[in-house]
Amino acid sequence: MYLKEHIVRIENIKTMQTLDQANIDHKVIALFMSSEGIQMRDYEVSAILNSYDAMGYKKVSPKKTQALIQAKQLSEEDETLPCPV
């Protein structure tokens, strides 16, 4: 299983990728994302795009995948944790 396939809010990353592929400056992409309610800076756009591209290169073992899924489920069931954005 690839983590890249299971990122929450993948549509935001796809939007950034599409804008980047259209050669739109990362400052403009950050401004667009901020107008959508996701506060970002240009260097964060660059970092996210680079990190996302790098995630597709290595496969995660099923044992690690299960641990990540269990950790996510535990955090979802814990009412003492603040609600994620």
PDB file of N, CA, C and O in Angstrom, residues 8-65:
ATOM      1  N   VAL A   8      -5.424  12.353   3.500  1.00  0.00           N
ATOM      2  CA  VAL A   8      -6.673  13.087   3.690  1.00  0.00           C
ATOM      3  C   VAL A   8      -6.547  14.425   2.970  1.00  0.00           C
ATOM      4  O   VAL A   8      -5.501  15.044   2.945  1.00  0.00           O
ATOM      5  N   ARG A   9      -7.607  14.842   2.390  1.00  0.00           N
ATOM      6  CA  ARG A   9      -7.669  16.111   1.661  1.00  0.00           C
ATOM      7  C   ARG A   9      -6.800  16.076   0.405  1.00  0.00           C
ATOM      8  O   ARG A   9      -6.147  17.040   0.053  1.00  0.00           O
ATOM      9  N   ILE A  10      -6.810  14.947  -0.249  1.00  0.00           N
ATOM     10  CA  ILE A  10      -6.020  14.784  -1.468  1.00  0.00           C
ATOM     11  C   ILE A  10      -6.433  15.805  -2.524  1.00  0.00           C
ATOM     12  O   ILE A  10      -5.609  16.226  -3.341  1.00  0.00           O
ATOM     13  N   GLU A  11      -7.687  16.242  -2.484  1.00  0.00           N
ATOM     14  CA  GLU A  11      -8.147  17.199  -3.493  1.00  0.00           C
ATOM     15  C   GLU A  11      -7.374  18.512  -3.392  1.00  0.00           C
ATOM     16  O   GLU A  11      -7.143  19.179  -4.400  1.00  0.00           O
ATOM     17  N   ASN A  12      -6.943  18.895  -2.184  1.00  0.00           N
ATOM     18  CA  ASN A  12      -6.148  20.118  -2.034  1.00  0.00           C
ATOM     19  C   ASN A  12      -4.785  19.974  -2.699  1.00  0.00           C
ATOM     20  O   ASN A  12      -4.295  20.905  -3.331  1.00  0.00           O
ATOM     21  N   ILE A  13      -4.185  18.804  -2.545  1.00  0.00           N
ATOM     22  CA  ILE A  13      -2.881  18.574  -3.168  1.00  0.00           C
ATOM     23  C   ILE A  13      -3.038  18.508  -4.679  1.00  0.00           C
ATOM     24  O   ILE A  13      -2.211  19.043  -5.415  1.00  0.00           O
ATOM     25  N   LYS A  14      -4.089  17.878  -5.150  1.00  0.00           N
ATOM     26  CA  LYS A  14      -4.340  17.808  -6.597  1.00  0.00           C
ATOM     27  C   LYS A  14      -4.533  19.215  -7.167  1.00  0.00           C
ATOM     28  O   LYS A  14      -4.048  19.511  -8.257  1.00  0.00           O
ATOM     29  N   THR A  15      -5.206  20.071  -6.420  1.00  0.00           N
ATOM     30  CA  THR A  15      -5.395  21.461  -6.864  1.00  0.00           C
ATOM     31  C   THR A  15      -4.045  22.156  -6.980  1.00  0.00           C
ATOM     32  O   THR A  15      -3.762  22.817  -7.978  1.00  0.00           O
ATOM     33  N   MET A  16      -3.208  21.990  -5.949  1.00  0.00           N
ATOM     34  CA  MET A  16      -1.877  22.612  -5.985  1.00  0.00           C
ATOM     35  C   MET A  16      -1.046  22.067  -7.140  1.00  0.00           C
ATOM     36  O   MET A  16      -0.345  22.816  -7.817  1.00  0.00           O
ATOM     37  N   GLN A  17      -1.126  20.767  -7.387  1.00  0.00           N
ATOM     38  CA  GLN A  17      -0.378  20.166  -8.496  1.00  0.00           C
ATOM     39  C   GLN A  17      -0.841  20.732  -9.833  1.00  0.00           C
ATOM     40  O   GLN A  17      -0.015  21.048 -10.693  1.00  0.00           O
ATOM     41  N   THR A  18      -2.140  20.852  -9.998  1.00  0.00           N
ATOM     42  CA  THR A  18      -2.683  21.366 -11.251  1.00  0.00           C
ATOM     43  C   THR A  18      -2.217  22.796 -11.492  1.00  0.00           C
ATOM     44  O   THR A  18      -1.798  23.142 -12.603  1.00  0.00           O
ATOM     45  N   LEU A  19      -2.277  23.619 -10.463  1.00  0.00           N
ATOM     46  CA  LEU A  19      -1.818  25.000 -10.589  1.00  0.00           C
ATOM     47  C   LEU A  19      -0.319  25.062 -10.853  1.00  0.00           C
ATOM     48  O   LEU A  19       0.144  25.872 -11.666  1.00  0.00           O
ATOM     49  N   ASP A  20       0.449  24.202 -10.197  1.00  0.00           N
ATOM     50  CA  ASP A  20       1.898  24.154 -10.401  1.00  0.00           C
ATOM     51  C   ASP A  20       2.232  23.729 -11.827  1.00  0.00           C
ATOM     52  O   ASP A  20       3.133  24.288 -12.460  1.00  0.00           O
ATOM     53  N   GLN A  21       1.517  22.744 -12.342  1.00  0.00           N
ATOM     54  CA  GLN A  21       1.755  22.268 -13.709  1.00  0.00           C
ATOM     55  C   GLN A  21       1.416  23.330 -14.746  1.00  0.00           C
ATOM     56  O   GLN A  21       1.937  23.306 -15.857  1.00  0.00           O
ATOM     57  N   ALA A  22       0.542  24.269 -14.366  1.00  0.00           N
ATOM     58  CA  ALA A  22       0.196  25.381 -15.251  1.00  0.00           C
ATOM     59  C   ALA A  22       1.210  26.525 -15.120  1.00  0.00           C
ATOM     60  O   ALA A  22       0.975  27.617 -15.641  1.00  0.00           O
ATOM     61  N   ASN A  23       2.310  26.251 -14.412  1.00  0.00           N
ATOM     62  CA  ASN A  23       3.391  27.219 -14.199  1.00  0.00           C
ATOM     63  C   ASN A  23       2.934  28.470 -13.443  1.00  0.00           C
ATOM     64  O   ASN A  23       3.427  29.568 -13.688  1.00  0.00           O
ATOM     65  N   ILE A  24       2.003  28.285 -12.527  1.00  0.00           N
ATOM     66  CA  ILE A  24       1.566  29.393 -11.681  1.00  0.00           C
ATOM     67  C   ILE A  24       2.520  29.470 -10.492  1.00  0.00           C
ATOM     68  O   ILE A  24       2.865  28.458  -9.890  1.00  0.00           O
ATOM     69  N   ASP A  25       2.956  30.665 -10.186  1.00  0.00           N
ATOM     70  CA  ASP A  25       3.912  30.893  -9.099  1.00  0.00           C
ATOM     71  C   ASP A  25       3.363  30.375  -7.784  1.00  0.00           C
ATOM     72  O   ASP A  25       2.172  30.474  -7.513  1.00  0.00           O
ATOM     73  N   HIS A  26       4.257  29.824  -6.958  1.00  0.00           N
ATOM     74  CA  HIS A  26       3.839  29.252  -5.679  1.00  0.00           C
ATOM     75  C   HIS A  26       3.266  30.301  -4.725  1.00  0.00           C
ATOM     76  O   HIS A  26       2.450  29.977  -3.867  1.00  0.00           O
ATOM     77  N   LYS A  27       3.659  31.551  -4.889  1.00  0.00           N
ATOM     78  CA  LYS A  27       3.057  32.620  -4.079  1.00  0.00           C
ATOM     79  C   LYS A  27       1.584  32.778  -4.424  1.00  0.00           C
ATOM     80  O   LYS A  27       0.747  32.980  -3.547  1.00  0.00           O
ATOM     81  N   VAL A  28       1.270  32.660  -5.704  1.00  0.00           N
ATOM     82  CA  VAL A  28      -0.117  32.779  -6.152  1.00  0.00           C
ATOM     83  C   VAL A  28      -0.916  31.560  -5.684  1.00  0.00           C
ATOM     84  O   VAL A  28      -2.061  31.690  -5.241  1.00  0.00           O
ATOM     85  N   ILE A  29      -0.315  30.386  -5.758  1.00  0.00           N
ATOM     86  CA  ILE A  29      -0.978  29.165  -5.288  1.00  0.00           C
ATOM     87  C   ILE A  29      -1.270  29.285  -3.793  1.00  0.00           C
ATOM     88  O   ILE A  29      -2.361  28.950  -3.334  1.00  0.00           O
ATOM     89  N   ALA A  30      -0.291  29.781  -3.032  1.00  0.00           N
ATOM     90  CA  ALA A  30      -0.484  29.960  -1.588  1.00  0.00           C
ATOM     91  C   ALA A  30      -1.619  30.944  -1.318  1.00  0.00           C
ATOM     92  O   ALA A  30      -2.446  30.727  -0.430  1.00  0.00           O
ATOM     93  N   LEU A  31      -1.684  32.014  -2.078  1.00  0.00           N
ATOM     94  CA  LEU A  31      -2.757  32.996  -1.922  1.00  0.00           C
ATOM     95  C   LEU A  31      -4.108  32.364  -2.248  1.00  0.00           C
ATOM     96  O   LEU A  31      -5.093  32.566  -1.535  1.00  0.00           O
ATOM     97  N   PHE A  32      -4.152  31.570  -3.311  1.00  0.00           N
ATOM     98  CA  PHE A  32      -5.388  30.881  -3.682  1.00  0.00           C
ATOM     99  C   PHE A  32      -5.838  29.934  -2.572  1.00  0.00           C
ATOM    100  O   PHE A  32      -7.004  29.930  -2.185  1.00  0.00           O
ATOM    101  N   MET A  33      -4.897  29.140  -2.046  1.00  0.00           N
ATOM    102  CA  MET A  33      -5.238  28.197  -0.983  1.00  0.00           C
ATOM    103  C   MET A  33      -5.696  28.948   0.267  1.00  0.00           C
ATOM    104  O   MET A  33      -6.619  28.519   0.951  1.00  0.00           O
ATOM    105  N   SER A  34      -5.061  30.072   0.556  1.00  0.00           N
ATOM    106  CA  SER A  34      -5.467  30.889   1.709  1.00  0.00           C
ATOM    107  C   SER A  34      -6.882  31.418   1.529  1.00  0.00           C
ATOM    108  O   SER A  34      -7.659  31.467   2.476  1.00  0.00           O
ATOM    109  N   SER A  35      -7.221  31.790   0.297  1.00  0.00           N
ATOM    110  CA  SER A  35      -8.577  32.276   0.038  1.00  0.00           C
ATOM    111  C   SER A  35      -9.604  31.156   0.184  1.00  0.00           C
ATOM    112  O   SER A  35     -10.781  31.416   0.404  1.00  0.00           O
ATOM    113  N   GLU A  36      -9.146  29.910   0.091  1.00  0.00           N
ATOM    114  CA  GLU A  36     -10.012  28.744   0.276  1.00  0.00           C
ATOM    115  C   GLU A  36     -10.068  28.306   1.744  1.00  0.00           C
ATOM    116  O   GLU A  36     -10.654  27.276   2.068  1.00  0.00           O
ATOM    117  N   GLY A  37      -9.383  29.061   2.620  1.00  0.00           N
ATOM    118  CA  GLY A  37      -9.424  28.747   4.046  1.00  0.00           C
ATOM    119  C   GLY A  37      -8.257  27.912   4.543  1.00  0.00           C
ATOM    120  O   GLY A  37      -8.249  27.452   5.674  1.00  0.00           O
ATOM    121  N   ILE A  38      -7.264  27.694   3.696  1.00  0.00           N
ATOM    122  CA  ILE A  38      -6.084  26.911   4.078  1.00  0.00           C
ATOM    123  C   ILE A  38      -4.893  27.861   4.057  1.00  0.00           C
ATOM    124  O   ILE A  38      -4.339  28.156   2.994  1.00  0.00           O
ATOM    125  N   GLN A  39      -4.540  28.388   5.216  1.00  0.00           N
ATOM    126  CA  GLN A  39      -3.455  29.367   5.304  1.00  0.00           C
ATOM    127  C   GLN A  39      -2.126  28.726   4.911  1.00  0.00           C
ATOM    128  O   GLN A  39      -1.703  27.757   5.524  1.00  0.00           O
ATOM    129  N   MET A  40      -1.503  29.244   3.883  1.00  0.00           N
ATOM    130  CA  MET A  40      -0.239  28.697   3.383  1.00  0.00           C
ATOM    131  C   MET A  40       0.688  29.812   2.948  1.00  0.00           C
ATOM    132  O   MET A  40       0.246  30.906   2.610  1.00  0.00           O
ATOM    133  N   ARG A  41       1.962  29.467   2.931  1.00  0.00           N
ATOM    134  CA  ARG A  41       3.010  30.349   2.398  1.00  0.00           C
ATOM    135  C   ARG A  41       3.585  29.659   1.171  1.00  0.00           C
ATOM    136  O   ARG A  41       3.421  28.456   0.979  1.00  0.00           O
ATOM    137  N   ASP A  42       4.289  30.413   0.332  1.00  0.00           N
ATOM    138  CA  ASP A  42       4.824  29.841  -0.905  1.00  0.00           C
ATOM    139  C   ASP A  42       5.796  28.692  -0.653  1.00  0.00           C
ATOM    140  O   ASP A  42       5.783  27.684  -1.349  1.00  0.00           O
ATOM    141  N   TYR A  43       6.626  28.802   0.399  1.00  0.00           N
ATOM    142  CA  TYR A  43       7.579  27.731   0.678  1.00  0.00           C
ATOM    143  C   TYR A  43       6.869  26.467   1.165  1.00  0.00           C
ATOM    144  O   TYR A  43       7.348  25.353   0.961  1.00  0.00           O
ATOM    145  N   GLU A  44       5.694  26.628   1.773  1.00  0.00           N
ATOM    146  CA  GLU A  44       4.922  25.460   2.204  1.00  0.00           C
ATOM    147  C   GLU A  44       4.326  24.740   0.996  1.00  0.00           C
ATOM    148  O   GLU A  44       4.278  23.505   0.957  1.00  0.00           O
ATOM    149  N   VAL A  45       3.888  25.502   0.009  1.00  0.00           N
ATOM    150  CA  VAL A  45       3.386  24.896  -1.227  1.00  0.00           C
ATOM    151  C   VAL A  45       4.492  24.070  -1.866  1.00  0.00           C
ATOM    152  O   VAL A  45       4.287  22.910  -2.240  1.00  0.00           O
ATOM    153  N   SER A  46       5.686  24.650  -1.963  1.00  0.00           N
ATOM    154  CA  SER A  46       6.826  23.934  -2.557  1.00  0.00           C
ATOM    155  C   SER A  46       7.139  22.662  -1.777  1.00  0.00           C
ATOM    156  O   SER A  46       7.342  21.595  -2.363  1.00  0.00           O
ATOM    157  N   ALA A  47       7.165  22.764  -0.452  1.00  0.00           N
ATOM    158  CA  ALA A  47       7.486  21.612   0.390  1.00  0.00           C
ATOM    159  C   ALA A  47       6.445  20.505   0.248  1.00  0.00           C
ATOM    160  O   ALA A  47       6.786  19.321   0.146  1.00  0.00           O
ATOM    161  N   ILE A  48       5.172  20.878   0.216  1.00  0.00           N
ATOM    162  CA  ILE A  48       4.103  19.883   0.093  1.00  0.00           C
ATOM    163  C   ILE A  48       4.191  19.184  -1.258  1.00  0.00           C
ATOM    164  O   ILE A  48       4.097  17.956  -1.335  1.00  0.00           O
ATOM    165  N   LEU A  49       4.377  19.946  -2.323  1.00  0.00           N
ATOM    166  CA  LEU A  49       4.460  19.337  -3.647  1.00  0.00           C
ATOM    167  C   LEU A  49       5.660  18.407  -3.751  1.00  0.00           C
ATOM    168  O   LEU A  49       5.551  17.300  -4.282  1.00  0.00           O
ATOM    169  N   ASN A  50       6.806  18.824  -3.214  1.00  0.00           N
ATOM    170  CA  ASN A  50       7.996  17.977  -3.254  1.00  0.00           C
ATOM    171  C   ASN A  50       7.828  16.728  -2.399  1.00  0.00           C
ATOM    172  O   ASN A  50       8.208  15.626  -2.801  1.00  0.00           O
ATOM    173  N   SER A  51       7.243  16.882  -1.219  1.00  0.00           N
ATOM    174  CA  SER A  51       7.030  15.742  -0.323  1.00  0.00           C
ATOM    175  C   SER A  51       6.040  14.756  -0.921  1.00  0.00           C
ATOM    176  O   SER A  51       6.232  13.549  -0.856  1.00  0.00           O
ATOM    177  N   TYR A  52       4.982  15.274  -1.507  1.00  0.00           N
ATOM    178  CA  TYR A  52       3.964  14.412  -2.094  1.00  0.00           C
ATOM    179  C   TYR A  52       4.558  13.585  -3.232  1.00  0.00           C
ATOM    180  O   TYR A  52       4.305  12.385  -3.334  1.00  0.00           O
ATOM    181  N   ASP A  53       5.356  14.226  -4.068  1.00  0.00           N
ATOM    182  CA  ASP A  53       5.996  13.500  -5.168  1.00  0.00           C
ATOM    183  C   ASP A  53       6.918  12.417  -4.649  1.00  0.00           C
ATOM    184  O   ASP A  53       6.994  11.330  -5.210  1.00  0.00           O
ATOM    185  N   ALA A  54       7.628  12.685  -3.559  1.00  0.00           N
ATOM    186  CA  ALA A  54       8.578  11.721  -3.004  1.00  0.00           C
ATOM    187  C   ALA A  54       7.884  10.519  -2.367  1.00  0.00           C
ATOM    188  O   ALA A  54       8.448   9.434  -2.296  1.00  0.00           O
ATOM    189  N   MET A  55       6.624  10.695  -1.924  1.00  0.00           N
ATOM    190  CA  MET A  55       5.931   9.598  -1.242  1.00  0.00           C
ATOM    191  C   MET A  55       5.601   8.433  -2.152  1.00  0.00           C
ATOM    192  O   MET A  55       5.410   7.332  -1.694  1.00  0.00           O
ATOM    193  N   GLY A  56       5.533   8.653  -3.434  1.00  0.00           N
ATOM    194  CA  GLY A  56       5.178   7.573  -4.339  1.00  0.00           C
ATOM    195  C   GLY A  56       6.313   6.628  -4.657  1.00  0.00           C
ATOM    196  O   GLY A  56       6.128   5.648  -5.361  1.00  0.00           O
ATOM    197  N   TYR A  57       7.492   6.877  -4.126  1.00  0.00           N
ATOM    198  CA  TYR A  57       8.654   6.079  -4.489  1.00  0.00           C
ATOM    199  C   TYR A  57       8.909   4.878  -3.602  1.00  0.00           C
ATOM    200  O   TYR A  57       9.644   3.981  -3.975  1.00  0.00           O
ATOM    201  N   LYS A  58       8.339   4.850  -2.428  1.00  0.00           N
ATOM    202  CA  LYS A  58       8.638   3.763  -1.499  1.00  0.00           C
ATOM    203  C   LYS A  58       7.346   3.165  -0.971  1.00  0.00           C
ATOM    204  O   LYS A  58       6.443   3.881  -0.553  1.00  0.00           O
ATOM    205  N   LYS A  59       7.285   1.845  -0.982  1.00  0.00           N
ATOM    206  CA  LYS A  59       6.099   1.142  -0.507  1.00  0.00           C
ATOM    207  C   LYS A  59       6.233   0.881   0.992  1.00  0.00           C
ATOM    208  O   LYS A  59       7.298   0.543   1.477  1.00  0.00           O
ATOM    209  N   VAL A  60       5.132   1.043   1.717  1.00  0.00           N
ATOM    210  CA  VAL A  60       5.117   0.832   3.163  1.00  0.00           C
ATOM    211  C   VAL A  60       4.689  -0.612   3.426  1.00  0.00           C
ATOM    212  O   VAL A  60       3.777  -1.129   2.780  1.00  0.00           O
ATOM    213  N   SER A  61       5.327  -1.253   4.391  1.00  0.00           N
ATOM    214  CA  SER A  61       5.012  -2.640   4.720  1.00  0.00           C
ATOM    215  C   SER A  61       3.599  -2.735   5.302  1.00  0.00           C
ATOM    216  O   SER A  61       3.112  -1.786   5.920  1.00  0.00           O
ATOM    217  N   PRO A  62       2.942  -3.882   5.131  1.00  0.00           N
ATOM    218  CA  PRO A  62       1.591  -4.049   5.688  1.00  0.00           C
ATOM    219  C   PRO A  62       1.546  -3.857   7.206  1.00  0.00           C
ATOM    220  O   PRO A  62       0.575  -3.327   7.736  1.00  0.00           O
ATOM    221  N   LYS A  63       2.604  -4.247   7.906  1.00  0.00           N
ATOM    222  CA  LYS A  63       2.646  -4.093   9.366  1.00  0.00           C
ATOM    223  C   LYS A  63       2.622  -2.608   9.746  1.00  0.00           C
ATOM    224  O   LYS A  63       1.877  -2.191  10.637  1.00  0.00           O
ATOM    225  N   LYS A  64       3.410  -1.807   9.067  1.00  0.00           N
ATOM    226  CA  LYS A  64       3.441  -0.371   9.338  1.00  0.00           C
ATOM    227  C   LYS A  64       2.120   0.280   8.933  1.00  0.00           C
ATOM    228  O   LYS A  64       1.630   1.184   9.608  1.00  0.00           O
ATOM    229  N   THR A  65       1.558  -0.187   7.842  1.00  0.00           N
ATOM    230  CA  THR A  65       0.279   0.344   7.388  1.00  0.00           C
ATOM    231  C   THR A  65      -0.804   0.104   8.434  1.00  0.00           C
ATOM    232  O   THR A  65      -1.584   1.004   8.759  1.00  0.00           O
TER     233      THR A  65
END
